[in-house]
Amino acid sequence: MKNITRFFTTVFLLLLTSPLMASINVFSCEPEWTSLLDELGGERINSYSATTAYQDPHHIEARPSLIAKIRRASLVVCSGAELETGWLPILLRQSANSNIMPGKPGYFEAASVVERLDIPISSDRSLGDVHESGNPHVHLDPRRIQIIAQALSKRLSDIDPQGADYYKQRFNDFTQRWQQAMKQWQVQAQKLKDLRIVVHHRDWVYLFDWLGIEIAGALEPKPGLPATPGHLSMLTKTLTAKPAKIIVHTPYQNPRAAKRLSQLTNTPVVELPYTIGGTDQVKDLFDLFTVTIEKLNGALK
Ligand SMILES: [Zn+2]
């Protein structure tokens, strides 16, 4: 009996002192940040994503279950640049958790540490649901992921200083694998350079910027607005004069407009994963870029 007690005491003490014990709860707004956090934080963190690839991150309901999750978080990681403006402020307000308010170390916006594209010259709301801080869909450029990883790794160390060495080692390991993967992706995506692609929403700006792809048009007449027959016929005219190779949309967008334009212009439609879980094969950030490039290449055959 004494031995058993001693055994359990030892196990308990080991668990308490283990450097690998998950010590911080991280709430991320989108699955891409959960994947990055798992890379950087490993077993020291519990990560949770508020959304899946099948939910539109611009429009989420601030459900009580999300409030319960964010209340227990030591760190909140979101895209920022107003992507979550319709729901994150409500969650933060309801959380009663002062550590994760904007400006605090427990609040991290990925878009704020990288250069953003699509910053509007004027803030004219008649232009639609424009993101005034620029395009927030920054996770689709692996170069920006690298910069975000560095800032996020540092933030994990700030919040959990005991794990600093662990985070540093994981960041270095991630960087090595990521740089290697980026080289491969560049080679695999060579045929995509200078291609013209129609998008549903401008979610793809950063991916296309990285790969040298041109946006031939958007199915949304204005950001956030659904495609109209008038807009589709205008797009058809544009594409007849200067064709596009592919029409892309995400899992969270209704494919109807893409299919209609495909019929009108005889252009193939491809659903790209957009984030982790967007297809069954995409289990982490590495898969996301591998599968995206595979799918785009596949559409050219
Ligand atoms: Zn957007």
mmCIF file of C-alpha atoms and ligand atoms in Angstrom:
data_model
loop_
_atom_site.group_PDB
_atom_site.id
_atom_site.type_symbol
_atom_site.label_atom_id
_atom_site.label_comp_id
_atom_site.label_asym_id
_atom_site.label_seq_id
_atom_site.Cartn_x
_atom_site.Cartn_y
_atom_site.Cartn_z
ATOM 1 C CA MET A 1 0.000 0.000 0.000
ATOM 2 C CA LYS A 2 2.811 2.347 0.955
ATOM 3 C CA ASN A 3 4.538 1.631 -2.358
ATOM 4 C CA ILE A 4 1.394 2.414 -4.290
ATOM 5 C CA THR A 5 0.971 5.719 -2.454
ATOM 6 C CA ARG A 6 4.601 6.557 -3.150
ATOM 7 C CA PHE A 7 4.137 5.630 -6.801
ATOM 8 C CA PHE A 8 1.168 7.932 -7.239
ATOM 9 C CA THR A 9 2.873 10.740 -5.347
ATOM 10 C CA THR A 10 5.860 10.438 -7.678
ATOM 11 C CA VAL A 11 3.654 10.446 -10.787
ATOM 12 C CA PHE A 12 1.774 13.452 -9.466
ATOM 13 C CA LEU A 13 4.993 15.355 -8.772
ATOM 14 C CA LEU A 14 6.343 14.446 -12.197
ATOM 15 C CA LEU A 15 3.195 15.760 -13.842
ATOM 16 C CA LEU A 16 3.435 18.969 -11.845
ATOM 17 C CA THR A 17 7.031 19.617 -12.803
ATOM 18 C CA SER A 18 7.058 18.194 -16.313
ATOM 19 C CA PRO A 19 8.137 20.858 -18.793
ATOM 20 C CA LEU A 20 5.842 19.250 -21.340
ATOM 21 C CA MET A 21 2.694 19.640 -19.339
ATOM 22 C CA ALA A 22 0.109 21.678 -21.197
ATOM 23 C CA SER A 23 -0.025 24.897 -19.258
ATOM 24 C CA ILE A 24 -1.869 27.365 -21.420
ATOM 25 C CA ASN A 25 -5.227 27.372 -23.145
ATOM 26 C CA VAL A 26 -5.170 29.082 -26.504
ATOM 27 C CA PHE A 27 -8.315 30.138 -28.304
ATOM 28 C CA SER A 28 -7.856 30.733 -32.013
ATOM 29 C CA CYS A 29 -10.449 32.215 -34.315
ATOM 30 C CA GLU A 30 -9.564 30.070 -37.338
ATOM 31 C CA PRO A 31 -8.105 26.560 -37.780
ATOM 32 C CA GLU A 32 -4.940 27.804 -39.534
ATOM 33 C CA TRP A 33 -3.800 29.420 -36.278
ATOM 34 C CA THR A 34 -4.552 26.277 -34.290
ATOM 35 C CA SER A 35 -2.270 24.390 -36.647
ATOM 36 C CA LEU A 36 0.496 26.976 -36.298
ATOM 37 C CA LEU A 37 0.077 26.977 -32.523
ATOM 38 C CA ASP A 38 0.371 23.196 -32.410
ATOM 39 C CA GLU A 39 3.622 23.479 -34.365
ATOM 40 C CA LEU A 40 5.024 26.150 -32.058
ATOM 41 C CA GLY A 41 3.489 25.260 -28.717
ATOM 42 C CA GLY A 42 3.439 21.463 -28.872
ATOM 43 C CA GLU A 43 2.445 19.815 -25.641
ATOM 44 C CA ARG A 44 2.657 22.973 -23.548
ATOM 45 C CA ILE A 45 -0.562 24.329 -24.991
ATOM 46 C CA ASN A 46 -4.180 23.276 -25.455
ATOM 47 C CA SER A 47 -5.381 24.804 -28.688
ATOM 48 C CA TYR A 48 -8.963 25.303 -29.729
ATOM 49 C CA SER A 49 -10.406 26.765 -32.935
ATOM 50 C CA ALA A 50 -13.643 28.764 -32.844
ATOM 51 C CA THR A 51 -14.405 27.953 -36.488
ATOM 52 C CA THR A 52 -14.003 25.194 -39.057
ATOM 53 C CA ALA A 53 -13.201 25.377 -42.764
ATOM 54 C CA TYR A 54 -16.916 25.120 -43.462
ATOM 55 C CA GLN A 55 -17.783 28.284 -41.554
ATOM 56 C CA ASP A 56 -17.393 31.774 -42.970
ATOM 57 C CA PRO A 57 -14.954 33.479 -40.576
ATOM 58 C CA HIS A 58 -16.475 36.892 -41.418
ATOM 59 C CA HIS A 59 -19.813 35.816 -39.974
ATOM 60 C CA ILE A 60 -19.924 33.601 -36.896
ATOM 61 C CA GLU A 61 -22.513 33.529 -34.177
ATOM 62 C CA ALA A 62 -21.076 34.412 -30.751
ATOM 63 C CA ARG A 63 -22.451 31.210 -29.170
ATOM 64 C CA PRO A 64 -22.343 30.578 -25.383
ATOM 65 C CA SER A 65 -20.016 27.593 -25.953
ATOM 66 C CA LEU A 66 -17.474 29.945 -27.534
ATOM 67 C CA ILE A 67 -17.789 32.364 -24.628
ATOM 68 C CA ALA A 68 -17.109 29.495 -22.212
ATOM 69 C CA LYS A 69 -13.966 28.579 -24.186
ATOM 70 C CA ILE A 70 -12.581 32.109 -24.502
ATOM 71 C CA ARG A 71 -13.188 32.740 -20.805
ATOM 72 C CA ARG A 72 -10.606 30.064 -19.940
ATOM 73 C CA ALA A 73 -8.023 31.183 -22.517
ATOM 74 C CA SER A 74 -4.628 32.671 -21.660
ATOM 75 C CA LEU A 75 -4.079 33.643 -25.275
ATOM 76 C CA VAL A 76 -6.382 34.535 -28.167
ATOM 77 C CA VAL A 77 -4.960 34.232 -31.691
ATOM 78 C CA CYS A 78 -6.974 35.608 -34.621
ATOM 79 C CA SER A 79 -6.389 36.881 -38.136
ATOM 80 C CA GLY A 80 -7.394 40.414 -37.178
ATOM 81 C CA ALA A 81 -7.617 43.244 -39.726
ATOM 82 C CA GLU A 82 -11.359 43.274 -39.041
ATOM 83 C CA LEU A 83 -11.990 39.724 -40.273
ATOM 84 C CA GLU A 84 -13.690 38.821 -36.978
ATOM 85 C CA THR A 85 -15.169 42.239 -36.324
ATOM 86 C CA GLY A 86 -18.723 40.861 -36.365
ATOM 87 C CA TRP A 87 -18.223 38.374 -33.533
ATOM 88 C CA LEU A 88 -14.889 38.518 -31.692
ATOM 89 C CA PRO A 89 -15.583 41.810 -29.834
ATOM 90 C CA ILE A 90 -18.804 40.265 -28.488
ATOM 91 C CA LEU A 91 -16.949 37.171 -27.273
ATOM 92 C CA LEU A 92 -14.227 39.288 -25.660
ATOM 93 C CA ARG A 93 -16.771 41.492 -23.920
ATOM 94 C CA GLN A 94 -18.662 38.469 -22.607
ATOM 95 C CA SER A 95 -15.497 36.659 -21.524
ATOM 96 C CA ALA A 96 -14.800 38.879 -18.497
ATOM 97 C CA ASN A 97 -11.173 37.882 -19.025
ATOM 98 C CA SER A 98 -8.936 40.950 -18.813
ATOM 99 C CA ASN A 99 -5.810 39.066 -19.962
ATOM 100 C CA ILE A 100 -7.022 38.638 -23.528
ATOM 101 C CA MET A 101 -8.280 42.135 -24.320
ATOM 102 C CA PRO A 102 -6.781 43.950 -27.343
ATOM 103 C CA GLY A 103 -3.454 45.492 -26.361
ATOM 104 C CA LYS A 104 -2.773 42.850 -23.705
ATOM 105 C CA PRO A 105 -0.111 40.102 -24.193
ATOM 106 C CA GLY A 106 -2.945 37.567 -24.304
ATOM 107 C CA TYR A 107 -4.310 39.034 -27.536
ATOM 108 C CA PHE A 108 -2.531 38.321 -30.832
ATOM 109 C CA GLU A 109 -3.601 39.415 -34.317
ATOM 110 C CA ALA A 110 -1.690 37.686 -37.103
ATOM 111 C CA ALA A 111 -2.406 40.350 -39.716
ATOM 112 C CA SER A 112 -0.902 43.043 -37.521
ATOM 113 C CA VAL A 113 2.630 41.620 -37.801
ATOM 114 C CA VAL A 114 2.753 41.390 -41.613
ATOM 115 C CA GLU A 115 2.402 43.781 -44.515
ATOM 116 C CA ARG A 116 -1.201 43.753 -45.729
ATOM 117 C CA LEU A 117 -2.490 43.984 -49.275
ATOM 118 C CA ASP A 118 -5.738 45.591 -50.505
ATOM 119 C CA ILE A 119 -5.587 48.567 -48.136
ATOM 120 C CA PRO A 120 -8.362 50.826 -49.474
ATOM 121 C CA ILE A 121 -7.426 54.358 -50.509
ATOM 122 C CA SER A 122 -10.699 55.711 -49.194
ATOM 123 C CA SER A 123 -12.982 54.169 -46.592
ATOM 124 C CA ASP A 124 -16.100 54.301 -48.729
ATOM 125 C CA ARG A 125 -18.722 51.896 -47.394
ATOM 126 C CA SER A 126 -20.558 51.985 -50.741
ATOM 127 C CA LEU A 127 -17.713 49.797 -52.006
ATOM 128 C CA GLY A 128 -19.180 46.956 -49.935
ATOM 129 C CA ASP A 129 -17.936 45.126 -46.878
ATOM 130 C CA VAL A 130 -14.416 46.495 -47.330
ATOM 131 C CA HIS A 131 -11.743 45.542 -44.792
ATOM 132 C CA GLU A 132 -10.345 48.956 -43.907
ATOM 133 C CA SER A 133 -7.134 47.581 -42.440
ATOM 134 C CA GLY A 134 -6.428 45.728 -45.657
ATOM 135 C CA ASN A 135 -7.091 42.146 -46.649
ATOM 136 C CA PRO A 136 -7.154 39.938 -43.514
ATOM 137 C CA HIS A 137 -6.716 36.542 -45.237
ATOM 138 C CA VAL A 138 -2.960 36.579 -44.564
ATOM 139 C CA HIS A 139 -2.520 32.859 -43.813
ATOM 140 C CA LEU A 140 -2.471 31.916 -47.505
ATOM 141 C CA ASP A 141 1.067 33.232 -48.028
ATOM 142 C CA PRO A 142 3.731 30.929 -46.536
ATOM 143 C CA ARG A 143 6.222 33.807 -46.399
ATOM 144 C CA ARG A 144 3.859 35.670 -44.127
ATOM 145 C CA ILE A 145 3.218 32.493 -42.091
ATOM 146 C CA GLN A 146 6.957 32.428 -41.349
ATOM 147 C CA ILE A 147 6.880 36.017 -40.053
ATOM 148 C CA ILE A 148 3.742 35.342 -38.024
ATOM 149 C CA ALA A 149 5.317 32.164 -36.592
ATOM 150 C CA GLN A 150 8.254 34.168 -35.279
ATOM 151 C CA ALA A 151 6.041 36.752 -33.592
ATOM 152 C CA LEU A 152 3.717 34.099 -32.209
ATOM 153 C CA SER A 153 6.582 32.013 -30.824
ATOM 154 C CA LYS A 154 7.868 35.085 -29.007
ATOM 155 C CA ARG A 155 4.373 35.737 -27.658
ATOM 156 C CA LEU A 156 4.123 32.189 -26.293
ATOM 157 C CA SER A 157 7.402 32.766 -24.437
ATOM 158 C CA ASP A 158 6.114 36.066 -23.031
ATOM 159 C CA ILE A 159 3.018 34.379 -21.684
ATOM 160 C CA ASP A 160 4.720 31.219 -20.512
ATOM 161 C CA PRO A 161 8.373 32.184 -19.781
ATOM 162 C CA GLN A 162 9.171 28.773 -18.302
ATOM 163 C CA GLY A 163 8.670 27.275 -21.726
ATOM 164 C CA ALA A 164 10.895 29.769 -23.577
ATOM 165 C CA ASP A 165 13.586 27.230 -24.521
ATOM 166 C CA TYR A 166 10.982 24.718 -25.617
ATOM 167 C CA TYR A 167 9.200 27.282 -27.828
ATOM 168 C CA LYS A 168 12.473 28.426 -29.341
ATOM 169 C CA GLN A 169 13.467 24.884 -30.208
ATOM 170 C CA ARG A 170 10.070 24.190 -31.771
ATOM 171 C CA PHE A 171 10.176 27.431 -33.752
ATOM 172 C CA ASN A 172 13.608 26.527 -35.157
ATOM 173 C CA ASP A 173 12.402 23.062 -36.060
ATOM 174 C CA PHE A 174 9.271 24.467 -37.720
ATOM 175 C CA THR A 175 11.299 27.064 -39.636
ATOM 176 C CA GLN A 176 13.622 24.436 -41.041
ATOM 177 C CA ARG A 177 10.744 22.245 -42.276
ATOM 178 C CA TRP A 178 8.745 25.233 -43.517
ATOM 179 C CA GLN A 179 11.622 26.712 -45.570
ATOM 180 C CA GLN A 180 12.232 23.298 -47.099
ATOM 181 C CA ALA A 181 8.550 22.892 -47.962
ATOM 182 C CA MET A 182 8.383 26.392 -49.467
ATOM 183 C CA LYS A 183 11.167 25.508 -51.886
ATOM 184 C CA GLN A 184 9.234 22.435 -53.010
ATOM 185 C CA TRP A 185 5.985 24.359 -53.390
ATOM 186 C CA GLN A 186 7.707 26.994 -55.547
ATOM 187 C CA VAL A 187 8.890 24.262 -57.900
ATOM 188 C CA GLN A 188 5.500 22.516 -57.959
ATOM 189 C CA ALA A 189 3.689 25.801 -58.635
ATOM 190 C CA GLN A 190 5.847 26.919 -61.551
ATOM 191 C CA LYS A 191 3.100 26.323 -64.114
ATOM 192 C CA LEU A 192 0.729 28.553 -62.156
ATOM 193 C CA LYS A 193 2.752 31.724 -62.642
ATOM 194 C CA ASP A 194 0.936 34.460 -64.615
ATOM 195 C CA LEU A 195 -2.253 32.392 -64.687
ATOM 196 C CA ARG A 196 -5.562 34.280 -64.601
ATOM 197 C CA ILE A 197 -8.008 32.938 -62.003
ATOM 198 C CA VAL A 198 -11.503 34.099 -61.013
ATOM 199 C CA VAL A 199 -12.168 34.147 -57.265
ATOM 200 C CA HIS A 200 -15.406 34.138 -55.317
ATOM 201 C CA HIS A 201 -14.144 36.564 -52.627
ATOM 202 C CA ARG A 202 -10.659 38.084 -52.410
ATOM 203 C CA ASP A 203 -9.592 35.391 -49.893
ATOM 204 C CA TRP A 204 -6.813 34.374 -52.289
ATOM 205 C CA VAL A 205 -4.941 37.663 -52.627
ATOM 206 C CA TYR A 206 -1.931 36.538 -50.579
ATOM 207 C CA LEU A 207 -1.621 33.107 -52.176
ATOM 208 C CA PHE A 208 -1.761 34.655 -55.631
ATOM 209 C CA ASP A 209 0.704 37.368 -54.667
ATOM 210 C CA TRP A 210 3.151 34.674 -53.608
ATOM 211 C CA LEU A 211 2.680 32.510 -56.707
ATOM 212 C CA GLY A 212 2.401 35.334 -59.263
ATOM 213 C CA ILE A 213 -1.220 34.507 -60.167
ATOM 214 C CA GLU A 214 -3.481 37.255 -61.496
ATOM 215 C CA ILE A 215 -7.054 37.758 -60.217
ATOM 216 C CA ALA A 216 -9.206 37.854 -63.346
ATOM 217 C CA GLY A 217 -12.316 38.936 -61.450
ATOM 218 C CA ALA A 218 -14.446 38.220 -58.389
ATOM 219 C CA LEU A 219 -17.885 36.603 -58.243
ATOM 220 C CA GLU A 220 -18.849 39.047 -55.529
ATOM 221 C CA PRO A 221 -19.754 42.382 -57.154
ATOM 222 C CA LYS A 222 -18.479 44.023 -53.941
ATOM 223 C CA PRO A 223 -16.743 42.274 -51.007
ATOM 224 C CA GLY A 224 -19.332 40.416 -48.928
ATOM 225 C CA LEU A 225 -22.181 40.786 -51.423
ATOM 226 C CA PRO A 226 -23.630 37.814 -53.344
ATOM 227 C CA ALA A 227 -23.162 37.518 -57.098
ATOM 228 C CA THR A 228 -26.007 38.937 -59.207
ATOM 229 C CA PRO A 229 -27.038 37.915 -62.750
ATOM 230 C CA GLY A 230 -25.980 41.369 -63.970
ATOM 231 C CA HIS A 231 -22.536 41.022 -62.419
ATOM 232 C CA LEU A 232 -22.101 37.514 -63.839
ATOM 233 C CA SER A 233 -22.957 38.668 -67.353
ATOM 234 C CA MET A 234 -20.451 41.502 -67.028
ATOM 235 C CA LEU A 235 -17.817 39.015 -65.831
ATOM 236 C CA THR A 236 -18.659 36.761 -68.768
ATOM 237 C CA LYS A 237 -17.960 39.644 -71.178
ATOM 238 C CA THR A 238 -14.645 40.397 -69.487
ATOM 239 C CA LEU A 239 -13.627 36.731 -69.596
ATOM 240 C CA THR A 240 -14.647 36.315 -73.217
ATOM 241 C CA ALA A 241 -12.293 39.154 -74.122
ATOM 242 C CA LYS A 242 -9.535 37.900 -71.790
ATOM 243 C CA PRO A 243 -10.148 34.331 -70.599
ATOM 244 C CA ALA A 244 -9.318 32.915 -67.175
ATOM 245 C CA LYS A 245 -8.045 29.363 -66.604
ATOM 246 C CA ILE A 246 -9.857 28.479 -63.378
ATOM 247 C CA ILE A 247 -12.637 29.687 -61.063
ATOM 248 C CA VAL A 248 -11.950 29.041 -57.369
ATOM 249 C CA HIS A 249 -14.039 29.127 -54.218
ATOM 250 C CA THR A 250 -13.660 27.989 -50.609
ATOM 251 C CA PRO A 251 -15.598 25.242 -48.765
ATOM 252 C CA TYR A 252 -17.541 27.923 -46.880
ATOM 253 C CA GLN A 253 -18.839 29.639 -50.008
ATOM 254 C CA ASN A 254 -21.918 28.581 -51.952
ATOM 255 C CA PRO A 255 -20.596 27.160 -55.261
ATOM 256 C CA ARG A 256 -23.695 28.184 -57.237
ATOM 257 C CA ALA A 257 -22.304 31.401 -58.739
ATOM 258 C CA ALA A 258 -19.017 29.687 -59.601
ATOM 259 C CA LYS A 259 -20.890 26.895 -61.409
ATOM 260 C CA ARG A 260 -23.042 29.388 -63.304
ATOM 261 C CA LEU A 261 -19.995 31.343 -64.502
ATOM 262 C CA SER A 262 -18.336 28.052 -65.405
ATOM 263 C CA GLN A 263 -21.273 27.200 -67.693
ATOM 264 C CA LEU A 264 -21.238 30.666 -69.221
ATOM 265 C CA THR A 265 -17.503 30.741 -69.920
ATOM 266 C CA ASN A 266 -16.536 27.058 -70.090
ATOM 267 C CA THR A 267 -13.963 27.515 -67.325
ATOM 268 C CA PRO A 268 -13.320 24.754 -64.745
ATOM 269 C CA VAL A 269 -14.320 25.338 -61.100
ATOM 270 C CA VAL A 270 -12.071 24.179 -58.271
ATOM 271 C CA GLU A 271 -12.956 24.156 -54.601
ATOM 272 C CA LEU A 272 -9.731 24.857 -52.716
ATOM 273 C CA PRO A 273 -9.368 23.875 -49.045
ATOM 274 C CA TYR A 274 -8.718 27.482 -47.828
ATOM 275 C CA THR A 275 -7.778 26.231 -44.348
ATOM 276 C CA ILE A 276 -7.177 23.130 -42.235
ATOM 277 C CA GLY A 277 -10.027 20.647 -42.702
ATOM 278 C CA GLY A 278 -11.097 22.178 -46.019
ATOM 279 C CA THR A 279 -10.597 18.706 -47.478
ATOM 280 C CA ASP A 280 -9.946 15.450 -45.637
ATOM 281 C CA GLN A 281 -6.280 15.487 -46.669
ATOM 282 C CA VAL A 282 -5.587 18.892 -45.131
ATOM 283 C CA LYS A 283 -4.633 18.172 -41.533
ATOM 284 C CA ASP A 284 -2.079 20.961 -41.018
ATOM 285 C CA LEU A 285 -0.555 24.039 -42.659
ATOM 286 C CA PHE A 286 1.891 21.936 -44.667
ATOM 287 C CA ASP A 287 -0.959 19.922 -46.219
ATOM 288 C CA LEU A 288 -2.861 23.135 -46.910
ATOM 289 C CA PHE A 289 -0.291 24.449 -49.396
ATOM 290 C CA THR A 290 0.565 21.038 -50.837
ATOM 291 C CA VAL A 291 -3.085 20.235 -51.584
ATOM 292 C CA THR A 292 -3.894 23.743 -52.841
ATOM 293 C CA ILE A 293 -1.087 23.619 -55.396
ATOM 294 C CA GLU A 294 -2.011 20.039 -56.366
ATOM 295 C CA LYS A 295 -5.610 21.067 -56.974
ATOM 296 C CA LEU A 296 -4.661 24.098 -59.060
ATOM 297 C CA ASN A 297 -2.213 22.016 -61.126
ATOM 298 C CA GLY A 298 -4.902 19.337 -61.525
ATOM 299 C CA ALA A 299 -7.319 21.865 -63.026
ATOM 300 C CA LEU A 300 -4.826 22.719 -65.771
ATOM 301 C CA LYS A 301 -4.651 19.192 -67.136
HETATM 302 ZN ZN ZN B 1 -12.625 38.800 -46.485
#
